[in-house]
Amino acid sequence: MQPPPGYPQGQPQQPAQPQAYPPGYAQPGQPPYGMQQYPYYPPRKKGMPGWAWAVIILGFLFIGVPMILGILAVIAAPAITTNTRDARRAEGEQLLGSARDFLRVSYAKTASDQDAFSMFSQKAATGEFDGLYYNVDRMPRLSSSPGYDAELTCSPTEKAHDPSRGYMVFRWNDGAAQVSWK
């Protein structure tokens, strides 16, 4: 193969001669002996040091968390106190519902309201319808409310911290009831 036009034709290429460098200068790729060698230092780390992170985390744990919990406690205190009354009243309503069911079963067996009331009074005397915050009163009675057949009441105990009494009126045949607090 021949070289393209403009290049020397048929002359062999000669290897390049090494250049002589003046003293104090190094050849490419060789260490510069005329210059002082400095020790190698690794590059500086980026970001905060570990002790700074520790101070931030400990500061948050010992100052921030108690402060946040204190604020949440102040905010939640009114909600907790109002919910306890409702939760305690729920116990009274559950006891009234159990007493109503017992009375309806007794009425279904005897077909007499007086016999059902008598059976209930005996069962209630054993503490069957007593709770921690409310106790169902021992003497049920016929209802004076139109559309309802019987009436039950529950009274608060000392732990209820609420002087309200629960009233339930209900029907014998379907158990439909209405609860109120006074």
mmCIF file of C-alpha atoms in Angstrom:
data_model
loop_
_atom_site.group_PDB
_atom_site.id
_atom_site.type_symbol
_atom_site.label_atom_id
_atom_site.label_comp_id
_atom_site.label_asym_id
_atom_site.label_seq_id
_atom_site.Cartn_x
_atom_site.Cartn_y
_atom_site.Cartn_z
ATOM 1 C CA MET A 1 0.000 0.000 0.000
ATOM 2 C CA GLN A 2 1.294 3.405 -0.901
ATOM 3 C CA PRO A 3 1.041 6.533 1.162
ATOM 4 C CA PRO A 4 -1.383 9.205 -0.059
ATOM 5 C CA PRO A 5 -0.106 12.039 -2.215
ATOM 6 C CA GLY A 6 1.728 14.805 -0.369
ATOM 7 C CA TYR A 7 3.576 12.397 1.911
ATOM 8 C CA PRO A 8 7.151 11.339 1.283
ATOM 9 C CA GLN A 9 7.125 8.450 -1.124
ATOM 10 C CA GLY A 10 9.267 5.423 -0.468
ATOM 11 C CA GLN A 11 11.391 6.880 2.295
ATOM 12 C CA PRO A 12 11.485 4.891 5.505
ATOM 13 C CA GLN A 13 10.476 6.762 8.631
ATOM 14 C CA GLN A 14 13.137 7.208 11.241
ATOM 15 C CA PRO A 15 12.428 6.857 14.974
ATOM 16 C CA ALA A 16 12.221 10.076 16.899
ATOM 17 C CA GLN A 17 15.360 11.091 18.746
ATOM 18 C CA PRO A 18 15.075 11.696 22.502
ATOM 19 C CA GLN A 19 15.181 15.344 23.394
ATOM 20 C CA ALA A 20 17.631 16.666 25.858
ATOM 21 C CA TYR A 21 16.090 18.530 28.748
ATOM 22 C CA PRO A 22 17.924 21.240 30.679
ATOM 23 C CA PRO A 23 18.849 20.504 34.314
ATOM 24 C CA GLY A 24 16.007 20.943 36.812
ATOM 25 C CA TYR A 25 13.343 19.840 34.296
ATOM 26 C CA ALA A 26 12.035 16.352 34.081
ATOM 27 C CA GLN A 27 10.997 14.364 31.108
ATOM 28 C CA PRO A 28 7.254 13.781 30.695
ATOM 29 C CA GLY A 29 6.119 10.976 32.976
ATOM 30 C CA GLN A 30 9.126 11.295 35.291
ATOM 31 C CA PRO A 31 9.030 12.812 38.807
ATOM 32 C CA PRO A 32 10.165 16.444 39.031
ATOM 33 C CA TYR A 33 13.352 16.053 41.090
ATOM 34 C CA GLY A 34 13.977 19.748 41.262
ATOM 35 C CA MET A 35 10.724 20.354 43.211
ATOM 36 C CA GLN A 36 10.010 19.559 46.859
ATOM 37 C CA GLN A 37 7.679 16.608 47.487
ATOM 38 C CA TYR A 38 4.696 17.339 49.781
ATOM 39 C CA PRO A 39 2.945 14.605 51.783
ATOM 40 C CA TYR A 40 -0.450 13.410 50.507
ATOM 41 C CA TYR A 41 -3.469 14.517 52.536
ATOM 42 C CA PRO A 42 -6.874 12.947 51.844
ATOM 43 C CA PRO A 43 -9.597 15.382 50.758
ATOM 44 C CA ARG A 44 -11.680 16.967 53.516
ATOM 45 C CA LYS A 45 -14.930 15.240 54.402
ATOM 46 C CA LYS A 46 -18.128 16.923 53.373
ATOM 47 C CA GLY A 47 -20.965 17.480 55.833
ATOM 48 C CA MET A 48 -21.100 17.882 59.591
ATOM 49 C CA PRO A 49 -18.825 15.965 61.941
ATOM 50 C CA GLY A 50 -20.248 13.192 64.101
ATOM 51 C CA TRP A 51 -20.054 15.176 67.336
ATOM 52 C CA ALA A 52 -22.268 17.878 65.818
ATOM 53 C CA TRP A 53 -24.894 15.296 64.904
ATOM 54 C CA ALA A 54 -24.733 13.869 68.441
ATOM 55 C CA VAL A 55 -25.310 17.324 69.973
ATOM 56 C CA ILE A 56 -28.297 17.961 67.699
ATOM 57 C CA ILE A 57 -29.901 14.574 68.376
ATOM 58 C CA LEU A 58 -29.368 14.726 72.142
ATOM 59 C CA GLY A 59 -30.647 18.294 72.245
ATOM 60 C CA PHE A 60 -33.798 17.249 70.424
ATOM 61 C CA LEU A 61 -34.330 14.234 72.691
ATOM 62 C CA PHE A 62 -33.835 16.100 75.967
ATOM 63 C CA ILE A 63 -35.436 19.421 75.053
ATOM 64 C CA GLY A 64 -37.607 19.034 71.953
ATOM 65 C CA VAL A 65 -39.474 15.828 72.747
ATOM 66 C CA PRO A 66 -40.586 16.842 76.280
ATOM 67 C CA MET A 67 -41.683 20.229 74.965
ATOM 68 C CA ILE A 68 -43.735 18.624 72.177
ATOM 69 C CA LEU A 69 -45.286 16.123 74.594
ATOM 70 C CA GLY A 70 -46.174 18.946 76.983
ATOM 71 C CA ILE A 71 -47.916 20.875 74.242
ATOM 72 C CA LEU A 72 -49.839 17.779 73.155
ATOM 73 C CA ALA A 73 -50.885 17.105 76.767
ATOM 74 C CA VAL A 74 -52.238 20.635 77.159
ATOM 75 C CA ILE A 75 -54.153 20.314 73.895
ATOM 76 C CA ALA A 76 -55.500 16.831 74.635
ATOM 77 C CA ALA A 77 -56.553 17.439 78.259
ATOM 78 C CA PRO A 78 -60.000 18.900 77.463
ATOM 79 C CA ALA A 79 -60.725 16.107 74.974
ATOM 80 C CA ILE A 80 -59.799 13.450 77.528
ATOM 81 C CA THR A 81 -62.019 14.864 80.244
ATOM 82 C CA THR A 82 -65.076 15.135 77.974
ATOM 83 C CA ASN A 83 -64.587 11.622 76.621
ATOM 84 C CA THR A 84 -64.451 10.068 80.083
ATOM 85 C CA ARG A 85 -67.973 11.260 80.876
ATOM 86 C CA ASP A 86 -69.268 9.782 77.635
ATOM 87 C CA ALA A 87 -67.365 6.537 78.188
ATOM 88 C CA ARG A 88 -68.762 6.196 81.697
ATOM 89 C CA ARG A 89 -72.275 6.896 80.447
ATOM 90 C CA ALA A 90 -71.759 4.204 77.797
ATOM 91 C CA GLU A 91 -71.347 1.719 80.634
ATOM 92 C CA GLY A 92 -74.681 2.848 82.060
ATOM 93 C CA GLU A 93 -76.359 2.505 78.654
ATOM 94 C CA GLN A 94 -74.940 -0.989 78.213
ATOM 95 C CA LEU A 95 -76.252 -2.016 81.642
ATOM 96 C CA LEU A 96 -79.673 -0.558 80.820
ATOM 97 C CA GLY A 97 -79.684 -2.548 77.574
ATOM 98 C CA SER A 98 -78.838 -5.765 79.435
ATOM 99 C CA ALA A 99 -81.592 -5.088 81.966
ATOM 100 C CA ARG A 100 -84.085 -4.377 79.145
ATOM 101 C CA ASP A 101 -83.185 -7.677 77.460
ATOM 102 C CA PHE A 102 -83.639 -9.588 80.731
ATOM 103 C CA LEU A 103 -87.029 -7.957 81.273
ATOM 104 C CA ARG A 104 -88.177 -8.729 77.712
ATOM 105 C CA VAL A 105 -87.193 -12.403 78.059
ATOM 106 C CA SER A 106 -88.954 -12.607 81.420
ATOM 107 C CA TYR A 107 -92.044 -10.946 79.947
ATOM 108 C CA ALA A 108 -91.995 -13.395 77.009
ATOM 109 C CA LYS A 109 -91.926 -16.326 79.460
ATOM 110 C CA THR A 110 -94.658 -15.077 81.811
ATOM 111 C CA ALA A 111 -96.743 -12.670 79.655
ATOM 112 C CA SER A 112 -97.073 -10.534 82.800
ATOM 113 C CA ASP A 113 -95.279 -7.261 83.416
ATOM 114 C CA GLN A 114 -95.521 -7.645 87.216
ATOM 115 C CA ASP A 115 -93.957 -11.122 87.104
ATOM 116 C CA ALA A 116 -91.167 -9.822 84.813
ATOM 117 C CA PHE A 117 -90.536 -6.913 87.235
ATOM 118 C CA SER A 118 -90.410 -9.338 90.172
ATOM 119 C CA MET A 119 -87.910 -11.661 88.411
ATOM 120 C CA PHE A 120 -85.782 -8.634 87.493
ATOM 121 C CA SER A 121 -85.728 -7.324 91.083
ATOM 122 C CA GLN A 122 -84.510 -10.719 92.335
ATOM 123 C CA LYS A 123 -81.763 -10.886 89.689
ATOM 124 C CA ALA A 124 -80.710 -7.254 90.225
ATOM 125 C CA ALA A 125 -80.389 -7.841 93.990
ATOM 126 C CA THR A 126 -77.475 -10.206 93.242
ATOM 127 C CA GLY A 127 -75.557 -7.349 91.577
ATOM 128 C CA GLU A 128 -76.058 -8.646 88.037
ATOM 129 C CA PHE A 129 -76.714 -5.152 86.659
ATOM 130 C CA ASP A 130 -74.139 -3.215 88.691
ATOM 131 C CA GLY A 131 -71.173 -1.575 87.019
ATOM 132 C CA LEU A 132 -68.151 0.413 88.054
ATOM 133 C CA TYR A 133 -69.732 3.807 87.325
ATOM 134 C CA TYR A 134 -73.483 3.116 87.142
ATOM 135 C CA ASN A 135 -75.933 0.665 88.717
ATOM 136 C CA VAL A 136 -79.349 -0.180 87.282
ATOM 137 C CA ASP A 137 -82.044 0.640 89.832
ATOM 138 C CA ARG A 138 -83.812 -2.407 91.259
ATOM 139 C CA MET A 139 -87.394 -1.304 90.595
ATOM 140 C CA PRO A 140 -88.489 -1.055 86.955
ATOM 141 C CA ARG A 141 -91.960 0.370 86.297
ATOM 142 C CA LEU A 142 -94.516 0.808 83.585
ATOM 143 C CA SER A 143 -93.760 3.713 81.316
ATOM 144 C CA SER A 144 -95.711 6.948 81.307
ATOM 145 C CA SER A 145 -94.232 7.851 77.875
ATOM 146 C CA PRO A 146 -96.637 7.258 74.982
ATOM 147 C CA GLY A 147 -95.575 4.413 72.698
ATOM 148 C CA TYR A 148 -93.407 2.657 75.285
ATOM 149 C CA ASP A 149 -94.310 -0.106 77.766
ATOM 150 C CA ALA A 150 -91.693 -0.054 80.554
ATOM 151 C CA GLU A 151 -89.046 2.194 82.069
ATOM 152 C CA LEU A 152 -85.650 1.570 83.684
ATOM 153 C CA THR A 153 -83.245 3.943 85.426
ATOM 154 C CA CYS A 154 -79.594 3.783 86.403
ATOM 155 C CA SER A 155 -77.898 5.754 89.148
ATOM 156 C CA PRO A 156 -74.263 6.900 89.244
ATOM 157 C CA THR A 157 -71.742 5.516 91.720
ATOM 158 C CA GLU A 158 -69.136 7.678 93.458
ATOM 159 C CA LYS A 159 -66.579 6.861 90.746
ATOM 160 C CA ALA A 160 -68.792 8.300 87.993
ATOM 161 C CA HIS A 161 -68.074 11.945 88.987
ATOM 162 C CA ASP A 162 -71.300 12.838 87.189
ATOM 163 C CA PRO A 163 -74.624 13.345 88.980
ATOM 164 C CA SER A 164 -76.657 12.459 85.866
ATOM 165 C CA ARG A 165 -79.087 9.558 85.921
ATOM 166 C CA GLY A 166 -79.848 7.410 82.895
ATOM 167 C CA TYR A 167 -83.444 6.750 81.795
ATOM 168 C CA MET A 168 -84.531 4.101 79.291
ATOM 169 C CA VAL A 169 -88.045 3.561 77.994
ATOM 170 C CA PHE A 170 -88.738 0.532 75.792
ATOM 171 C CA ARG A 171 -91.423 -1.644 74.196
ATOM 172 C CA TRP A 172 -92.005 -5.266 75.119
ATOM 173 C CA ASN A 173 -92.631 -6.639 71.624
ATOM 174 C CA ASP A 174 -89.714 -5.264 69.567
ATOM 175 C CA GLY A 175 -87.333 -3.872 72.200
ATOM 176 C CA ALA A 176 -87.219 -0.408 70.631
ATOM 177 C CA ALA A 177 -85.760 1.881 73.270
ATOM 178 C CA GLN A 178 -84.856 5.473 73.926
ATOM 179 C CA VAL A 179 -82.154 6.536 76.413
ATOM 180 C CA SER A 180 -81.838 9.960 77.987
ATOM 181 C CA TRP A 181 -79.679 11.490 80.720
ATOM 182 C CA LYS A 182 -80.969 13.949 83.321
#
